[in-house]
Amino acid sequence: AGRPLKLPPGYTGPRVHYIGYRKDIEKVYGACDFSILASVYEPFGLAPVESLFCGTPVVIAENLGAAEILPRSCCETFRRGDAASHSRAVERAVERRAEMKEAALGTDPAALLPGPDEHARAILELAREIRGG
């Protein structure tokens, strides 16, 4: 789902379909077993959090920012560009489908993000580390 794109060969079939831009994405998430996000670059990306809001577990490339905060109870990660790693992550997700779905339904995505105070403390700590103490 999303903006128009050209899918590489092998990315369409009986279980993979490009459905275009949707204004009812919550229904799409709800109809899926998993959301898979394998962007080349995504500093954070809301798709995985949106997916969890809809109770749908996530399979996400570990280079994406959101992968740092998603609970492992409702997500699997893989190395982007590594087909074997991606296949293993999907296989693990299929094996854990019921527990991942239950965890996703019980996740409060808003609680995944730090509050303003925690965020400010982390930035100040990083600045201290960069300055050398």
PDB file of C-alpha atoms in Angstrom:
ATOM      1  CA  ALA A   1       0.000   0.000   0.000  1.00  0.00           C
ATOM      2  CA  GLY A   2       1.161   3.540  -0.546  1.00  0.00           C
ATOM      3  CA  ARG A   3       2.215   5.854  -3.308  1.00  0.00           C
ATOM      4  CA  PRO A   4       2.541   4.427  -6.810  1.00  0.00           C
ATOM      5  CA  LEU A   5       5.674   2.387  -7.315  1.00  0.00           C
ATOM      6  CA  LYS A   6       7.156  -0.122  -9.662  1.00  0.00           C
ATOM      7  CA  LEU A   7       7.515  -3.482  -8.013  1.00  0.00           C
ATOM      8  CA  PRO A   8      10.559  -5.569  -8.890  1.00  0.00           C
ATOM      9  CA  PRO A   9       9.921  -8.937 -10.528  1.00  0.00           C
ATOM     10  CA  GLY A  10       8.772 -11.534  -8.026  1.00  0.00           C
ATOM     11  CA  TYR A  11       6.963  -9.081  -5.738  1.00  0.00           C
ATOM     12  CA  THR A  12       3.492  -9.885  -6.973  1.00  0.00           C
ATOM     13  CA  GLY A  13       1.618 -13.130  -6.729  1.00  0.00           C
ATOM     14  CA  PRO A  14      -1.288 -14.827  -5.036  1.00  0.00           C
ATOM     15  CA  ARG A  15      -0.363 -13.426  -1.607  1.00  0.00           C
ATOM     16  CA  VAL A  16       1.366 -10.135  -2.461  1.00  0.00           C
ATOM     17  CA  HIS A  17      -0.566  -7.327  -4.119  1.00  0.00           C
ATOM     18  CA  TYR A  18       0.090  -3.628  -4.547  1.00  0.00           C
ATOM     19  CA  ILE A  19      -3.169  -1.941  -3.547  1.00  0.00           C
ATOM     20  CA  GLY A  20      -2.211   1.693  -4.109  1.00  0.00           C
ATOM     21  CA  TYR A  21      -2.754   4.667  -1.855  1.00  0.00           C
ATOM     22  CA  ARG A  22      -5.540   4.026   0.657  1.00  0.00           C
ATOM     23  CA  LYS A  23      -7.545   6.348   2.866  1.00  0.00           C
ATOM     24  CA  ASP A  24      -8.791   3.384   4.892  1.00  0.00           C
ATOM     25  CA  ILE A  25      -5.380   2.028   5.882  1.00  0.00           C
ATOM     26  CA  GLU A  26      -6.673   0.906   9.297  1.00  0.00           C
ATOM     27  CA  LYS A  27      -8.919  -1.603   7.495  1.00  0.00           C
ATOM     28  CA  VAL A  28      -5.980  -2.809   5.426  1.00  0.00           C
ATOM     29  CA  TYR A  29      -3.827  -3.306   8.532  1.00  0.00           C
ATOM     30  CA  GLY A  30      -6.696  -5.110  10.219  1.00  0.00           C
ATOM     31  CA  ALA A  31      -7.016  -7.516   7.299  1.00  0.00           C
ATOM     32  CA  CYS A  32      -3.309  -8.442   7.350  1.00  0.00           C
ATOM     33  CA  ASP A  33      -1.501 -11.098   9.320  1.00  0.00           C
ATOM     34  CA  PHE A  34       1.616  -8.886   9.456  1.00  0.00           C
ATOM     35  CA  SER A  35       2.904  -5.565   8.215  1.00  0.00           C
ATOM     36  CA  ILE A  36       6.306  -5.765   6.552  1.00  0.00           C
ATOM     37  CA  LEU A  37       8.442  -2.645   6.268  1.00  0.00           C
ATOM     38  CA  ALA A  38      11.659  -2.955   4.286  1.00  0.00           C
ATOM     39  CA  SER A  39      12.327   0.626   3.218  1.00  0.00           C
ATOM     40  CA  VAL A  40      15.765   1.596   1.984  1.00  0.00           C
ATOM     41  CA  TYR A  41      15.742   4.531   4.406  1.00  0.00           C
ATOM     42  CA  GLU A  42      13.178   5.501   6.994  1.00  0.00           C
ATOM     43  CA  PRO A  43      14.476   7.629   9.878  1.00  0.00           C
ATOM     44  CA  PHE A  44      11.522   6.524  11.953  1.00  0.00           C
ATOM     45  CA  GLY A  45       8.431   5.684   9.946  1.00  0.00           C
ATOM     46  CA  LEU A  46       4.940   5.573  11.375  1.00  0.00           C
ATOM     47  CA  ALA A  47       3.747   2.512   9.445  1.00  0.00           C
ATOM     48  CA  PRO A  48       4.896   0.031  12.126  1.00  0.00           C
ATOM     49  CA  VAL A  49       3.292   2.073  14.914  1.00  0.00           C
ATOM     50  CA  GLU A  50       0.087   2.456  12.878  1.00  0.00           C
ATOM     51  CA  SER A  51       0.120  -1.296  12.351  1.00  0.00           C
ATOM     52  CA  LEU A  52       0.351  -1.925  16.098  1.00  0.00           C
ATOM     53  CA  PHE A  53      -2.487   0.560  16.731  1.00  0.00           C
ATOM     54  CA  CYS A  54      -4.575  -1.736  14.525  1.00  0.00           C
ATOM     55  CA  GLY A  55      -3.416  -4.880  16.364  1.00  0.00           C
ATOM     56  CA  THR A  56      -1.262  -6.131  13.490  1.00  0.00           C
ATOM     57  CA  PRO A  57       2.250  -7.456  14.266  1.00  0.00           C
ATOM     58  CA  VAL A  58       5.258  -6.142  12.354  1.00  0.00           C
ATOM     59  CA  VAL A  59       8.176  -7.599  10.394  1.00  0.00           C
ATOM     60  CA  ILE A  60      10.669  -4.749   9.984  1.00  0.00           C
ATOM     61  CA  ALA A  61      14.154  -4.155   8.616  1.00  0.00           C
ATOM     62  CA  GLU A  62      16.531  -3.577  11.518  1.00  0.00           C
ATOM     63  CA  ASN A  63      18.052  -0.482   9.859  1.00  0.00           C
ATOM     64  CA  LEU A  64      14.812   1.473  10.291  1.00  0.00           C
ATOM     65  CA  GLY A  65      14.403   3.822  13.224  1.00  0.00           C
ATOM     66  CA  ALA A  66      11.150   2.332  14.482  1.00  0.00           C
ATOM     67  CA  ALA A  67      12.866  -1.057  14.897  1.00  0.00           C
ATOM     68  CA  GLU A  68      14.662   0.382  17.938  1.00  0.00           C
ATOM     69  CA  ILE A  69      11.468   0.892  19.923  1.00  0.00           C
ATOM     70  CA  LEU A  70       9.128  -1.897  18.856  1.00  0.00           C
ATOM     71  CA  PRO A  71       8.588  -4.587  21.473  1.00  0.00           C
ATOM     72  CA  ARG A  72      10.072  -7.889  20.317  1.00  0.00           C
ATOM     73  CA  SER A  73       6.896  -9.557  21.559  1.00  0.00           C
ATOM     74  CA  CYS A  74       5.019  -8.230  18.520  1.00  0.00           C
ATOM     75  CA  CYS A  75       7.738  -7.797  15.921  1.00  0.00           C
ATOM     76  CA  GLU A  76      10.475  -9.642  14.058  1.00  0.00           C
ATOM     77  CA  THR A  77      13.457  -7.919  12.477  1.00  0.00           C
ATOM     78  CA  PHE A  78      15.653  -8.744   9.497  1.00  0.00           C
ATOM     79  CA  ARG A  79      18.695  -7.353   7.706  1.00  0.00           C
ATOM     80  CA  ARG A  80      17.501  -5.256   4.771  1.00  0.00           C
ATOM     81  CA  GLY A  81      18.776  -6.566   1.460  1.00  0.00           C
ATOM     82  CA  ASP A  82      19.397 -10.047   2.886  1.00  0.00           C
ATOM     83  CA  ALA A  83      16.766 -12.372   1.426  1.00  0.00           C
ATOM     84  CA  ALA A  84      17.678 -15.231   3.771  1.00  0.00           C
ATOM     85  CA  SER A  85      17.356 -12.978   6.830  1.00  0.00           C
ATOM     86  CA  HIS A  86      14.005 -11.704   5.547  1.00  0.00           C
ATOM     87  CA  SER A  87      12.768 -15.258   4.962  1.00  0.00           C
ATOM     88  CA  ARG A  88      13.807 -16.310   8.478  1.00  0.00           C
ATOM     89  CA  ALA A  89      12.025 -13.314  10.002  1.00  0.00           C
ATOM     90  CA  VAL A  90       8.819 -14.120   8.127  1.00  0.00           C
ATOM     91  CA  GLU A  91       9.092 -17.809   9.103  1.00  0.00           C
ATOM     92  CA  ARG A  92       9.584 -16.842  12.774  1.00  0.00           C
ATOM     93  CA  ALA A  93       6.615 -14.472  12.555  1.00  0.00           C
ATOM     94  CA  VAL A  94       4.432 -17.211  11.095  1.00  0.00           C
ATOM     95  CA  GLU A  95       5.510 -19.586  13.890  1.00  0.00           C
ATOM     96  CA  ARG A  96       4.766 -16.916  16.515  1.00  0.00           C
ATOM     97  CA  ARG A  97       1.671 -15.534  14.803  1.00  0.00           C
ATOM     98  CA  ALA A  98      -0.789 -16.085  17.657  1.00  0.00           C
ATOM     99  CA  GLU A  99       1.502 -14.714  20.387  1.00  0.00           C
ATOM    100  CA  MET A 100       2.582 -11.771  18.216  1.00  0.00           C
ATOM    101  CA  LYS A 101      -1.057 -10.898  17.438  1.00  0.00           C
ATOM    102  CA  GLU A 102      -1.955 -11.045  21.138  1.00  0.00           C
ATOM    103  CA  ALA A 103       1.037  -8.858  22.018  1.00  0.00           C
ATOM    104  CA  ALA A 104       0.186  -6.363  19.264  1.00  0.00           C
ATOM    105  CA  LEU A 105      -3.393  -6.085  20.477  1.00  0.00           C
ATOM    106  CA  GLY A 106      -2.104  -5.403  23.998  1.00  0.00           C
ATOM    107  CA  THR A 107       0.516  -2.833  22.986  1.00  0.00           C
ATOM    108  CA  ASP A 108      -0.046   0.846  23.629  1.00  0.00           C
ATOM    109  CA  PRO A 109       1.966   2.367  20.775  1.00  0.00           C
ATOM    110  CA  ALA A 110       1.881   5.793  22.429  1.00  0.00           C
ATOM    111  CA  ALA A 111       3.818   4.303  25.360  1.00  0.00           C
ATOM    112  CA  LEU A 112       6.617   3.239  23.001  1.00  0.00           C
ATOM    113  CA  LEU A 113       7.805   6.810  22.501  1.00  0.00           C
ATOM    114  CA  PRO A 114       9.660   8.758  25.158  1.00  0.00           C
ATOM    115  CA  GLY A 115       7.940  11.731  26.738  1.00  0.00           C
ATOM    116  CA  PRO A 116       9.389  15.226  26.291  1.00  0.00           C
ATOM    117  CA  ASP A 117      11.397  15.103  29.544  1.00  0.00           C
ATOM    118  CA  GLU A 118      12.935  11.718  28.749  1.00  0.00           C
ATOM    119  CA  HIS A 119      13.697  12.850  25.203  1.00  0.00           C
ATOM    120  CA  ALA A 120      15.381  16.061  26.420  1.00  0.00           C
ATOM    121  CA  ARG A 121      17.469  14.098  28.960  1.00  0.00           C
ATOM    122  CA  ALA A 122      18.625  11.704  26.224  1.00  0.00           C
ATOM    123  CA  ILE A 123      19.630  14.600  23.962  1.00  0.00           C
ATOM    124  CA  LEU A 124      21.561  16.322  26.770  1.00  0.00           C
ATOM    125  CA  GLU A 125      23.303  13.052  27.652  1.00  0.00           C
ATOM    126  CA  LEU A 126      24.295  12.575  24.008  1.00  0.00           C
ATOM    127  CA  ALA A 127      25.640  16.142  23.901  1.00  0.00           C
ATOM    128  CA  ARG A 128      27.725  15.462  27.041  1.00  0.00           C
ATOM    129  CA  GLU A 129      29.135  12.295  25.470  1.00  0.00           C
ATOM    130  CA  ILE A 130      30.025  14.150  22.265  1.00  0.00           C
ATOM    131  CA  ARG A 131      31.785  16.910  24.241  1.00  0.00           C
ATOM    132  CA  GLY A 132      33.664  14.278  26.239  1.00  0.00           C
ATOM    133  CA  GLY A 133      31.953  14.446  29.581  1.00  0.00           C
TER     134      GLY A 133
END
